[in-house]
Tab-separated table of C-alpha atoms and ligand atoms in Angstrom:
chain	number	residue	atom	x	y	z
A	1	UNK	CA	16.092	-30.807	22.223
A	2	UNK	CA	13.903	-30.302	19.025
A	3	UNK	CA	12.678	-26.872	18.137
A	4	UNK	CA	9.013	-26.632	17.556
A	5	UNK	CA	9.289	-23.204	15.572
A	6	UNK	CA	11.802	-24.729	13.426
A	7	UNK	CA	9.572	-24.446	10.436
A	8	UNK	CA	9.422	-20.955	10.518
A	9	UNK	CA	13.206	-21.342	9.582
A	10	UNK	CA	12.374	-23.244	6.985
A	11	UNK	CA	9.424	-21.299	5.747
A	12	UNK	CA	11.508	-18.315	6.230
A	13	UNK	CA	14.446	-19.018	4.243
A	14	UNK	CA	11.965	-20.411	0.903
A	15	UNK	CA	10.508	-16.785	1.514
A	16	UNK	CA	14.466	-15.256	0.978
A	17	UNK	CA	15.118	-18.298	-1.950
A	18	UNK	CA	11.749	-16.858	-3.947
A	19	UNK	CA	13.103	-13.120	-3.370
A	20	UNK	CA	9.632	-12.692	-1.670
A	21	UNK	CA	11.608	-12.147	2.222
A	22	UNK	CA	10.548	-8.388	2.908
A	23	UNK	CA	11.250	-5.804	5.552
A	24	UNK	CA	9.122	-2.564	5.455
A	25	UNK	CA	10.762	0.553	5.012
A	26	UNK	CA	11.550	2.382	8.045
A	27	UNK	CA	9.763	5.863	8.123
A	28	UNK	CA	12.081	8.618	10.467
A	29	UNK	CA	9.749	11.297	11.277
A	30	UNK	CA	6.153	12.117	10.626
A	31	UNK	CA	3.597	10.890	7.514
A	32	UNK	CA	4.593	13.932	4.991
A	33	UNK	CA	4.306	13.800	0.894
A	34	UNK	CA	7.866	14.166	1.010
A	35	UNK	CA	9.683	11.604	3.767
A	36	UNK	CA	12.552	10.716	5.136
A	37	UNK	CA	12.151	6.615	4.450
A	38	UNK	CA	15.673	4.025	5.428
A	39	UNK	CA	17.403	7.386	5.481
A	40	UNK	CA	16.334	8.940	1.794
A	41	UNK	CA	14.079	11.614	1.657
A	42	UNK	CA	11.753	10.202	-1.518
A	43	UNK	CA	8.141	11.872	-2.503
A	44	UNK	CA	5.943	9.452	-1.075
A	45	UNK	CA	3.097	8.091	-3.055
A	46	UNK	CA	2.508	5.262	-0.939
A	47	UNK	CA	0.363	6.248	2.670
A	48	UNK	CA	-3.735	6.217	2.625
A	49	UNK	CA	-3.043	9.990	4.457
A	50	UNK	CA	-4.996	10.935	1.748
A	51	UNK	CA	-5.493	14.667	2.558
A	52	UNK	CA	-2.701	14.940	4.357
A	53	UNK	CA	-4.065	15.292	7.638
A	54	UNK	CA	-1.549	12.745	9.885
A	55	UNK	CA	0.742	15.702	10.835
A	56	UNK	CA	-2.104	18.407	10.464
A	57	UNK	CA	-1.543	21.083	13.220
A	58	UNK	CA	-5.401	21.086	14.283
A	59	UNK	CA	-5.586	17.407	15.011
A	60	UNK	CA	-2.310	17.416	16.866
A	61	UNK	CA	-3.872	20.352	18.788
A	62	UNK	CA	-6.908	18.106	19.894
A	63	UNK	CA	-4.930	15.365	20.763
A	64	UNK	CA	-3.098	17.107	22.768
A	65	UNK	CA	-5.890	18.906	24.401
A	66	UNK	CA	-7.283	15.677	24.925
A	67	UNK	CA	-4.354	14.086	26.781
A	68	UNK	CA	-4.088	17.342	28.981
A	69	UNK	CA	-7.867	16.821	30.120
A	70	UNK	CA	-8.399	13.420	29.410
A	71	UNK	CA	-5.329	10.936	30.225
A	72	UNK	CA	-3.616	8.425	27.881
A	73	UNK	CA	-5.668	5.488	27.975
A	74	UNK	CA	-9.667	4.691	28.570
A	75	UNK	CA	-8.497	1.998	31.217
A	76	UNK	CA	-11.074	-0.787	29.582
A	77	UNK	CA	-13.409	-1.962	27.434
A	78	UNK	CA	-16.448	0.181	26.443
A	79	UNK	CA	-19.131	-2.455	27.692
A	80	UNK	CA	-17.511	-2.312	31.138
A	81	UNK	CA	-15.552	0.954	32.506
A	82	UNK	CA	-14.083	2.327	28.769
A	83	UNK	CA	-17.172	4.039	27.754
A	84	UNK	CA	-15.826	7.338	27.613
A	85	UNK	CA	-17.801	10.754	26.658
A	86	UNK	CA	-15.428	11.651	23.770
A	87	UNK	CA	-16.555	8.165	22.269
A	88	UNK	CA	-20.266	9.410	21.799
A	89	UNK	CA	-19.448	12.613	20.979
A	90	UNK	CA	-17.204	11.075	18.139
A	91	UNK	CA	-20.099	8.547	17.246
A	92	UNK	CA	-22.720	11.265	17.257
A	93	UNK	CA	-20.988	13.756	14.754
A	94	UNK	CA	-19.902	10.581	12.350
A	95	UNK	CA	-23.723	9.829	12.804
A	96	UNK	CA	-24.484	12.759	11.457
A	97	UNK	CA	-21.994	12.718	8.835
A	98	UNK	CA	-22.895	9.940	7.326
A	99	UNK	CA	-26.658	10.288	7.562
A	100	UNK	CA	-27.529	7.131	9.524
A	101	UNK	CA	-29.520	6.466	12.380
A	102	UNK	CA	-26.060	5.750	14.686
A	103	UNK	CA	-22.703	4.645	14.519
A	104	UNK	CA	-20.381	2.406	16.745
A	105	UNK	CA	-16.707	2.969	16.469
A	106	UNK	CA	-14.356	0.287	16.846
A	107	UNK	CA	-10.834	0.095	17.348
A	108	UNK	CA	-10.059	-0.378	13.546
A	109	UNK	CA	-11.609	-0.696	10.288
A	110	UNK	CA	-10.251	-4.314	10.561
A	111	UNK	CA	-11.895	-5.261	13.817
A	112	UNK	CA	-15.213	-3.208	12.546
A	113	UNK	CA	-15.635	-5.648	9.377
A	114	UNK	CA	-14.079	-8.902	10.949
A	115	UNK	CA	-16.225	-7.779	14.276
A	116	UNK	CA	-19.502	-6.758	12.419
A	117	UNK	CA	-19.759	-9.947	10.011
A	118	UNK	CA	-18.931	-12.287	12.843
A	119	UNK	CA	-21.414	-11.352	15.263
A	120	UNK	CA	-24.097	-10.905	12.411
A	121	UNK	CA	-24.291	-13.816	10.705
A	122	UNK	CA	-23.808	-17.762	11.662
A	123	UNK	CA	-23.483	-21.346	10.307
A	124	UNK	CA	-27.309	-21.468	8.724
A	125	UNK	CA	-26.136	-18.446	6.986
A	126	UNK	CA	-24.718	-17.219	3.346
A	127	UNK	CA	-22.047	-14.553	2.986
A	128	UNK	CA	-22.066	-13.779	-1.012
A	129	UNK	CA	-18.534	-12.027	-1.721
A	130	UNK	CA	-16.466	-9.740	-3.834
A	131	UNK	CA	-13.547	-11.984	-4.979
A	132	UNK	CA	-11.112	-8.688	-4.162
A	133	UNK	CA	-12.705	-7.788	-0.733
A	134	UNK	CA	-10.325	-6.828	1.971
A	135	UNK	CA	-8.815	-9.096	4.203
A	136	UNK	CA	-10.916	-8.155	6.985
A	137	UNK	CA	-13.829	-8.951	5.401
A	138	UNK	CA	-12.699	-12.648	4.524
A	139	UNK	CA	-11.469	-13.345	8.396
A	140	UNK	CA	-14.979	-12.065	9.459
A	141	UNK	CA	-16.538	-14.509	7.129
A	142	UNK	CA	-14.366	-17.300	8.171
A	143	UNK	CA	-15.391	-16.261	11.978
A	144	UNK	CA	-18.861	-16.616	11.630
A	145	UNK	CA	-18.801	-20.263	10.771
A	146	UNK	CA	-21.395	-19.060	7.517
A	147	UNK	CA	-21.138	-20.947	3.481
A	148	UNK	CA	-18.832	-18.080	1.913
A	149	UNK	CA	-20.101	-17.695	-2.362
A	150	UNK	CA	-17.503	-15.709	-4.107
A	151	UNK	CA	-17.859	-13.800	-7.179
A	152	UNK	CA	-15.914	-12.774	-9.849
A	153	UNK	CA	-14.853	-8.639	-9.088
A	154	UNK	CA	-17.635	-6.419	-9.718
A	155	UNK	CA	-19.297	-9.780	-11.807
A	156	UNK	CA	-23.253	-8.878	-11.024
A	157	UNK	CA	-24.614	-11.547	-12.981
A	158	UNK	CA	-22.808	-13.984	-11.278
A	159	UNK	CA	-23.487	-12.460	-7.759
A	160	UNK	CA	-27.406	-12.662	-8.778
A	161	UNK	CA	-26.442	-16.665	-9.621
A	162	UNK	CA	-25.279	-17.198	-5.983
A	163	UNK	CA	-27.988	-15.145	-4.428
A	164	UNK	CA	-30.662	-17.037	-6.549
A	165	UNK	CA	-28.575	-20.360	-5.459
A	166	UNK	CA	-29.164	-19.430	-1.969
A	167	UNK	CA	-32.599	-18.838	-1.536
A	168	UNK	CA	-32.600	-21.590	0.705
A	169	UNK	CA	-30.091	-19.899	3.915
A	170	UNK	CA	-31.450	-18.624	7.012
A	171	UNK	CA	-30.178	-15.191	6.305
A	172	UNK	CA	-27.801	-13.664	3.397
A	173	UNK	CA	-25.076	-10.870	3.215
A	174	UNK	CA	-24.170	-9.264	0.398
A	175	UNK	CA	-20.902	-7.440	1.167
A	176	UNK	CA	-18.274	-5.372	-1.268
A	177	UNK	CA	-15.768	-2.771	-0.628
A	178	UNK	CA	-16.472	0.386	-1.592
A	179	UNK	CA	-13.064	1.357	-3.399
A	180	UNK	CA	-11.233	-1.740	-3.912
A	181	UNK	CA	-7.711	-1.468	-2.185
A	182	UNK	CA	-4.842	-2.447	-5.420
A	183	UNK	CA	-7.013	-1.046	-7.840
A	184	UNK	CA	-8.340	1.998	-7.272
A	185	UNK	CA	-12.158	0.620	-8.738
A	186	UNK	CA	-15.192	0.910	-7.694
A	187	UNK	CA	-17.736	-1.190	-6.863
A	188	UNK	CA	-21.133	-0.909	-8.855
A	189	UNK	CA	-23.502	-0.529	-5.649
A	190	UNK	CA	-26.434	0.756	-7.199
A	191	UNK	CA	-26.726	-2.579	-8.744
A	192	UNK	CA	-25.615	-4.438	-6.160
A	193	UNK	CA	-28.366	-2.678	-3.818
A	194	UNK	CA	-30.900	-3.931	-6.372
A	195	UNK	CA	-29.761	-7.096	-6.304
A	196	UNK	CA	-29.612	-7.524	-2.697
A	197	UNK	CA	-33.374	-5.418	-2.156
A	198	UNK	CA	-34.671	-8.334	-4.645
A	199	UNK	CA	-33.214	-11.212	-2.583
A	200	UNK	CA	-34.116	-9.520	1.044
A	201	UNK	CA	-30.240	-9.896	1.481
A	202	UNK	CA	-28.696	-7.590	4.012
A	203	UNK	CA	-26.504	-5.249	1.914
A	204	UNK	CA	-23.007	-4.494	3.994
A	205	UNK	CA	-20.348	-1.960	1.919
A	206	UNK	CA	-16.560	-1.551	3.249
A	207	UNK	CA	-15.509	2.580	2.886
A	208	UNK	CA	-12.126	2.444	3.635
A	209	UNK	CA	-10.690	3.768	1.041
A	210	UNK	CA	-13.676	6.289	0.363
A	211	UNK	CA	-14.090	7.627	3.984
A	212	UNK	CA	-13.071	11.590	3.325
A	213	UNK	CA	-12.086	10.539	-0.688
A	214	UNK	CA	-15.788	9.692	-2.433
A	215	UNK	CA	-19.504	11.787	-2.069
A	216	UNK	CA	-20.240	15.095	-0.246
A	217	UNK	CA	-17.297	16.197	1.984
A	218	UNK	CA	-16.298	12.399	2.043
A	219	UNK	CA	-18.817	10.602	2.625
A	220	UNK	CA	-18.416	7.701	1.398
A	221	UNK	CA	-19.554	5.396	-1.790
A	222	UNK	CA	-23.257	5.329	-0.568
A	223	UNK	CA	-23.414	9.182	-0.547
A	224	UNK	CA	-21.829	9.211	-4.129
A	225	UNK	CA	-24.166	6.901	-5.536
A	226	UNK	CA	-27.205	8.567	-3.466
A	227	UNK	CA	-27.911	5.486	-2.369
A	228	UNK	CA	-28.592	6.384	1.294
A	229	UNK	CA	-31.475	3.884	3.692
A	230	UNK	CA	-30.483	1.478	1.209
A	231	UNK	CA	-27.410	-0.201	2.690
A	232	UNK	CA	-27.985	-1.785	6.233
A	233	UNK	CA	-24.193	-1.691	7.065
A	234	UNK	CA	-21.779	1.149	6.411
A	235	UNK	CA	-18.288	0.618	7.553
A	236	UNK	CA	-15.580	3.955	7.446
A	237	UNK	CA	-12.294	3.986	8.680
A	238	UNK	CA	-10.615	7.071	10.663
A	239	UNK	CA	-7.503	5.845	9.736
A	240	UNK	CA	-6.707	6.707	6.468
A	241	UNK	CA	-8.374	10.137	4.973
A	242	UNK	CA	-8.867	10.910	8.721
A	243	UNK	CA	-5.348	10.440	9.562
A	244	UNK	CA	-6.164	9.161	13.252
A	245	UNK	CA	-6.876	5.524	13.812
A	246	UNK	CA	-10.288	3.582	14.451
A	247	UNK	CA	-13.141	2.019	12.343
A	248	UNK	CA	-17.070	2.111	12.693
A	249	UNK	CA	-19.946	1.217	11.395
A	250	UNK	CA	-22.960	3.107	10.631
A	251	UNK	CA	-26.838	1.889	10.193
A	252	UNK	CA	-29.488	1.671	11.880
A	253	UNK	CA	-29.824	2.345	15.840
A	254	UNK	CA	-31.071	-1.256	16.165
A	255	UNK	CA	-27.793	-2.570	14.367
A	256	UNK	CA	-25.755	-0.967	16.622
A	257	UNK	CA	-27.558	-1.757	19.568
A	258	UNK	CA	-27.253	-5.278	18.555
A	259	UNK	CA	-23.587	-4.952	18.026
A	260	UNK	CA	-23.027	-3.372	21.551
A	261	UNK	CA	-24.236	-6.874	22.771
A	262	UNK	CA	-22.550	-8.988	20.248
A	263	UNK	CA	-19.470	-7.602	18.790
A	264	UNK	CA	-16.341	-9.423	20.186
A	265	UNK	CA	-13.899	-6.598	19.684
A	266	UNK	CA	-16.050	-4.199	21.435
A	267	UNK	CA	-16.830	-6.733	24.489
A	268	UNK	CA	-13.205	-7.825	24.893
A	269	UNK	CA	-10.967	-5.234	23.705
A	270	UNK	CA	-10.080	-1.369	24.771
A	271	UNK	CA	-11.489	1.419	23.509
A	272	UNK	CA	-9.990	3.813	21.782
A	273	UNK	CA	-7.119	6.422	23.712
A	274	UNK	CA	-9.248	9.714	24.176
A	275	UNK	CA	-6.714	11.630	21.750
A	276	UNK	CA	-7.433	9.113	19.119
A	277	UNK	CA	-10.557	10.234	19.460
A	278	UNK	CA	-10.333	14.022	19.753
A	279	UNK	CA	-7.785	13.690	16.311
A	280	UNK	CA	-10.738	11.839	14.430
A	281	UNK	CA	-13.348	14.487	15.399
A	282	UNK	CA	-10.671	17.422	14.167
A	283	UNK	CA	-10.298	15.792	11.074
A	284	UNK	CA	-14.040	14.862	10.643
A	285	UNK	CA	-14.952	18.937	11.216
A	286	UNK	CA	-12.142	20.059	9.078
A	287	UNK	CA	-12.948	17.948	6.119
A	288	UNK	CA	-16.391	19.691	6.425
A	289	UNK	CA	-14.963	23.045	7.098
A	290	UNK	CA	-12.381	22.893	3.963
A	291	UNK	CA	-14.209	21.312	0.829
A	292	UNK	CA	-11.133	22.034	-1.085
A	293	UNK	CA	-9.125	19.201	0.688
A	294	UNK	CA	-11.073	17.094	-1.011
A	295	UNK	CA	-11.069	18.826	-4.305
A	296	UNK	CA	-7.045	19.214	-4.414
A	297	UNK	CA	-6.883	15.303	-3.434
A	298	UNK	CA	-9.168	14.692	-7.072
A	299	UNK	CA	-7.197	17.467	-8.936
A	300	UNK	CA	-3.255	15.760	-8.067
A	301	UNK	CA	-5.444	12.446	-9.102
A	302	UNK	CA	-6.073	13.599	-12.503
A	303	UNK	CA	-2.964	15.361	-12.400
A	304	UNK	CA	-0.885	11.890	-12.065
A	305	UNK	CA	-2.825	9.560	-13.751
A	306	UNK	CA	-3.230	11.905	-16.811
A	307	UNK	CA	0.938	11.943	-16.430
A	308	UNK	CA	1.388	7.918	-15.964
A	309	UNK	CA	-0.885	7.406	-19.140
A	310	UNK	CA	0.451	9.932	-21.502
A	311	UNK	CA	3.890	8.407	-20.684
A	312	UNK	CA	2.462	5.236	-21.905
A	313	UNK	CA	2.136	3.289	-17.826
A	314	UNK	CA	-0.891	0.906	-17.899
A	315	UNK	CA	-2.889	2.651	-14.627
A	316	UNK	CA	-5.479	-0.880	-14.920
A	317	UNK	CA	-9.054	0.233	-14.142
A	318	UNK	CA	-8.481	3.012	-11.590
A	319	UNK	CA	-11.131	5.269	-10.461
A	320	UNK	CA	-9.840	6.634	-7.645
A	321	UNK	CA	-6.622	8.205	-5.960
A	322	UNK	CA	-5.193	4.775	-5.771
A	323	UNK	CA	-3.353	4.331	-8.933
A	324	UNK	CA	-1.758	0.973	-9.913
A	325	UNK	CA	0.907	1.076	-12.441
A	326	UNK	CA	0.221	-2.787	-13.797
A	327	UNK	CA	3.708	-4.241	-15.452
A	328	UNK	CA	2.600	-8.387	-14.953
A	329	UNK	CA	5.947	-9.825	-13.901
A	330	UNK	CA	6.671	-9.801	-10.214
A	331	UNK	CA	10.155	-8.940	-10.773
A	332	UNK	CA	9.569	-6.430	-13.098
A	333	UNK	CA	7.338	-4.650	-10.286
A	334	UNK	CA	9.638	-5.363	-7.870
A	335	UNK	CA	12.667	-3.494	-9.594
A	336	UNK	CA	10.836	-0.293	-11.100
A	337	UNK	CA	9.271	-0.137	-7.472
A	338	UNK	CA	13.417	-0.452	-5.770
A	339	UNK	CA	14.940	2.034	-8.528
A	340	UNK	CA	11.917	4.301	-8.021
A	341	UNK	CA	13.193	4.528	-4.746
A	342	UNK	CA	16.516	5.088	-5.600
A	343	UNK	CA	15.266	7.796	-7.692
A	344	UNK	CA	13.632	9.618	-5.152
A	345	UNK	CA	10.131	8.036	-5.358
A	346	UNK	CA	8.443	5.357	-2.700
A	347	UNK	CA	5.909	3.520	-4.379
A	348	UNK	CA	5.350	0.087	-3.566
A	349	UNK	CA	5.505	-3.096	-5.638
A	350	UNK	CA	2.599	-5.215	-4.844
A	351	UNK	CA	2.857	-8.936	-6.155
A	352	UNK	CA	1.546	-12.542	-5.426
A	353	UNK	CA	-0.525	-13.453	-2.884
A	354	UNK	CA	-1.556	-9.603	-2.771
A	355	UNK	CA	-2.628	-9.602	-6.031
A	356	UNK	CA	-2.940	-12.505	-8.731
A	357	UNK	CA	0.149	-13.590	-10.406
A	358	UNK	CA	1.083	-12.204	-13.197
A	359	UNK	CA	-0.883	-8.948	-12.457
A	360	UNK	CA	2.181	-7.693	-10.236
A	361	UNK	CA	2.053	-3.497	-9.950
A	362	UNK	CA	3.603	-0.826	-8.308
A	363	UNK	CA	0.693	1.044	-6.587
A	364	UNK	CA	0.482	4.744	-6.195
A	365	UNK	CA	-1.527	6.989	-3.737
A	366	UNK	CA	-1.452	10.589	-4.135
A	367	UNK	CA	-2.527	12.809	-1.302
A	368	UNK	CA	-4.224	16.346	-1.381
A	369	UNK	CA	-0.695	17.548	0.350
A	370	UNK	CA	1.547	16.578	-2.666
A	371	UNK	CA	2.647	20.318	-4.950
A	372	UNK	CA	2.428	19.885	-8.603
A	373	UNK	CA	6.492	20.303	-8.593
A	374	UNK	CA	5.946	17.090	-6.390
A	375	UNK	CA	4.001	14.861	-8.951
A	376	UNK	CA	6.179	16.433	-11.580
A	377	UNK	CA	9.492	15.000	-9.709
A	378	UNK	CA	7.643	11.552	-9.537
A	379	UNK	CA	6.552	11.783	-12.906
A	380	UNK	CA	9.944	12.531	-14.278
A	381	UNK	CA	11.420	9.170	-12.275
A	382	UNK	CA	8.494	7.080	-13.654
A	383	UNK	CA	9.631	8.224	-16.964
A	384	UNK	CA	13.557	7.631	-16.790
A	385	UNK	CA	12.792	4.080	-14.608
A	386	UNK	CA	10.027	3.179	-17.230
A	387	UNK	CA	12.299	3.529	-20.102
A	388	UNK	CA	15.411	1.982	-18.666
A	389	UNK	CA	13.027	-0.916	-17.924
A	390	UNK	CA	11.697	-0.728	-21.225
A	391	UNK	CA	8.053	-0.481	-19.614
A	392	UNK	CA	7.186	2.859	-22.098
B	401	PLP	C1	-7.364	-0.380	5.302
B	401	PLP	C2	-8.594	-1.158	5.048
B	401	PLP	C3	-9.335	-1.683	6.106
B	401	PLP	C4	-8.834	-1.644	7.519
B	401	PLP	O1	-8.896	-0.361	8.061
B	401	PLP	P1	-7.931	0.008	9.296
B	401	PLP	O2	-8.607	1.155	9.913
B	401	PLP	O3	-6.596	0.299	8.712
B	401	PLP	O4	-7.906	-1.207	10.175
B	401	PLP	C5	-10.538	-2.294	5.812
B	401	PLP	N1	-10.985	-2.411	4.547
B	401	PLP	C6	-10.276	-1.937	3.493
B	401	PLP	C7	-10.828	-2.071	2.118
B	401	PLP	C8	-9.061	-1.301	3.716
B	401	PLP	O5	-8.356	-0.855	2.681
């Protein structure tokens, strides 16, 4: 009898021939700086736990709580029986946060811009695009059937060409992350908010990786660039800097009404466990109750970048806590990332597809939680790796 998942054999074993077959490292016990990863305890520069929250003892408190009063699960979807109290409540406060009419949490900051773009836009429409936008932003695209223009990274001119080009659509999005995920930059909204107020395009930005990092207590990109009732659609996650797990979105209360009645991962899949919940609003009150999370997060970012460049490590264009260390060669950035390891250091060697070839890196993420004797440990492997790779 033939096997029809042969070719995954097949595509499998090219994966092993290219040295591109990966497992990920097994983490045994809870999201600290310092972890215990496929049994070595190595300072861990690689989790978006950006201020150290994942293990924090007030969000396992409310989770806890939660599960005592609450249950385990929400039993269905919001739009039918899953609609539960500690939702609004959670909606409400990020709301507030983030200075916006309402919010509408979803069950990740995947399904929240894959969920969001799809039920937005359609096949008269244009989605103009950030070359390095995250994944979740592409599938949305591809979901709502629209013509997808993409532009160089952070290229305005050339985003202004395809807007001008499509003058014709129904309706246009103009849609960038925030913080871009492998390298640490950030997008220039304020003229990408021009550019989209000139076109009448709806302007969309994706905060992942500056919900609880960027603006006031963590606002996000908008709130750095005081840029706020001039993006239509914010989208944060609560699973990095908030340590719990979930997405939303935040606008305008007619967005989000529209996106109660249209958004396919809110009509057809579970909300959120009521602890998930309860750990988001901790973290969302303590990161507005303790400024100087935030503040020790930007200090250990200075901290190691200052280190990687005055060691001689090419740290690209990074603006943020995400620090690439760029080497080009994918096996280069493949073995400084496995000695690293064996040095005591977890930092991950991003390559091809991630990131265009010969732009391979090993990307760094340092967390409010790490001690200076921590990022002095890493810095000291960098250094002794580096040189025996003749990198510095
Ligand atoms: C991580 C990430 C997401 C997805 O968020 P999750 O909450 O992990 O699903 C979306 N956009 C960007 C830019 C991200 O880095």
């Amino acid at each position: 009898m033939v096997n029809p998942l042969a070719y995954l054999d097949q595509e499998l074993n090219e994966l092993r021939e290219k040295g591109l077959f990966r497992w990920p490292r097994l983490l045994e016990g809870p999201q600290e700086p310092v972890a215990r990863y496929d049994g070595r305890e190595v300072i861990n520069l690689c989790s978006n736990n950006y201020l150290g929250l994942a293990n924090h003892a007030r969000l396992k408190a409310a989770a806890r709580r939660a599960v005592d009063e609450l249950g385990v699960g929400s039993g269905a979807v919001r739009t039918i029986a899953g609609n539960m109290a500690i939702h609004k409540e959670l909606e409400e406060e990020l709301a507030r946060f983030k200075h916006t009419e309402a919010t509408l949490l979803y069950q990740s900051g995947f399904t929240a811009n894959a969920g969001t773009v799809a039920a937005l836009l359609g096949k008269d429409d244009v989605i103009v695009s950030d070359e390095l936008n995250h994944a979740s932003i592409i599938d949305g695209a591809r979901l709502s059937g629209a013509e997808k223009k993409i532009y160089p990274h952070k290229d305005v001119a050339a985003a202004r060409r395809l807007l001008e080009a499509s003058r014709g659509a129904r309706r246009t999005l103009l849609i960038t992350d925030g913080v871009f995920s492998m390298d640490g930059d950030v997008a220039p909204l304020p003229d990408l908010v021009a550019l989209a107020e000139e076109f009448g395009a709806i302007m969309m930005v994706d905060d992942a990786h500056a919900s609880g990092v960027m603006g006031q207590h963590g606002r996000g990109t908008v709130d750095h660039f005081r840029l706020h009732g001039r993006v239509h659609i914010q989208v944060g996650t609560l699973s990095k800097a908030f340590a719990a797990q979930g997405g939303y979105v935040a606008g305008s209360r007619t967005l989000i009404d529209y996106l109660i009645h249209r958004a396919r991962p809110l009509l057809f899949s579970t909300s959120h466990p009521p602890s998930v919940a309860a750990s988001a609003l901790a973290a969302l009150r303590l990161v507005q109750e303790e400024p100087e999370l935030i503040e020790r997060l930007w200090d250990n970012t200075r901290i190691f970048k200052q280190g990687l460049n005055e060691l001689g490590f090419n740290t690209g264009a990074s603006e943020t806590p995400i620090t690439p260390v760029v080497v080009g060669d994918e096996q280069l950035a493949t073995d400084l990332s496995d000695r690293l390891f064996t040095a005591g250091v977890f930092a991950l060697g991003i390559v091809f597809p991630t990131v265009p070839r010969g732009k391979a890196r090993v990307r760094t993420i340092v967390t409010a939680a790490h001690t200076r004797t921590h990022l002095q440990r890493a810095l000291d492997a960098f250094a002794k790796v580096g040189r025996e790779l003749r990198l510095i």
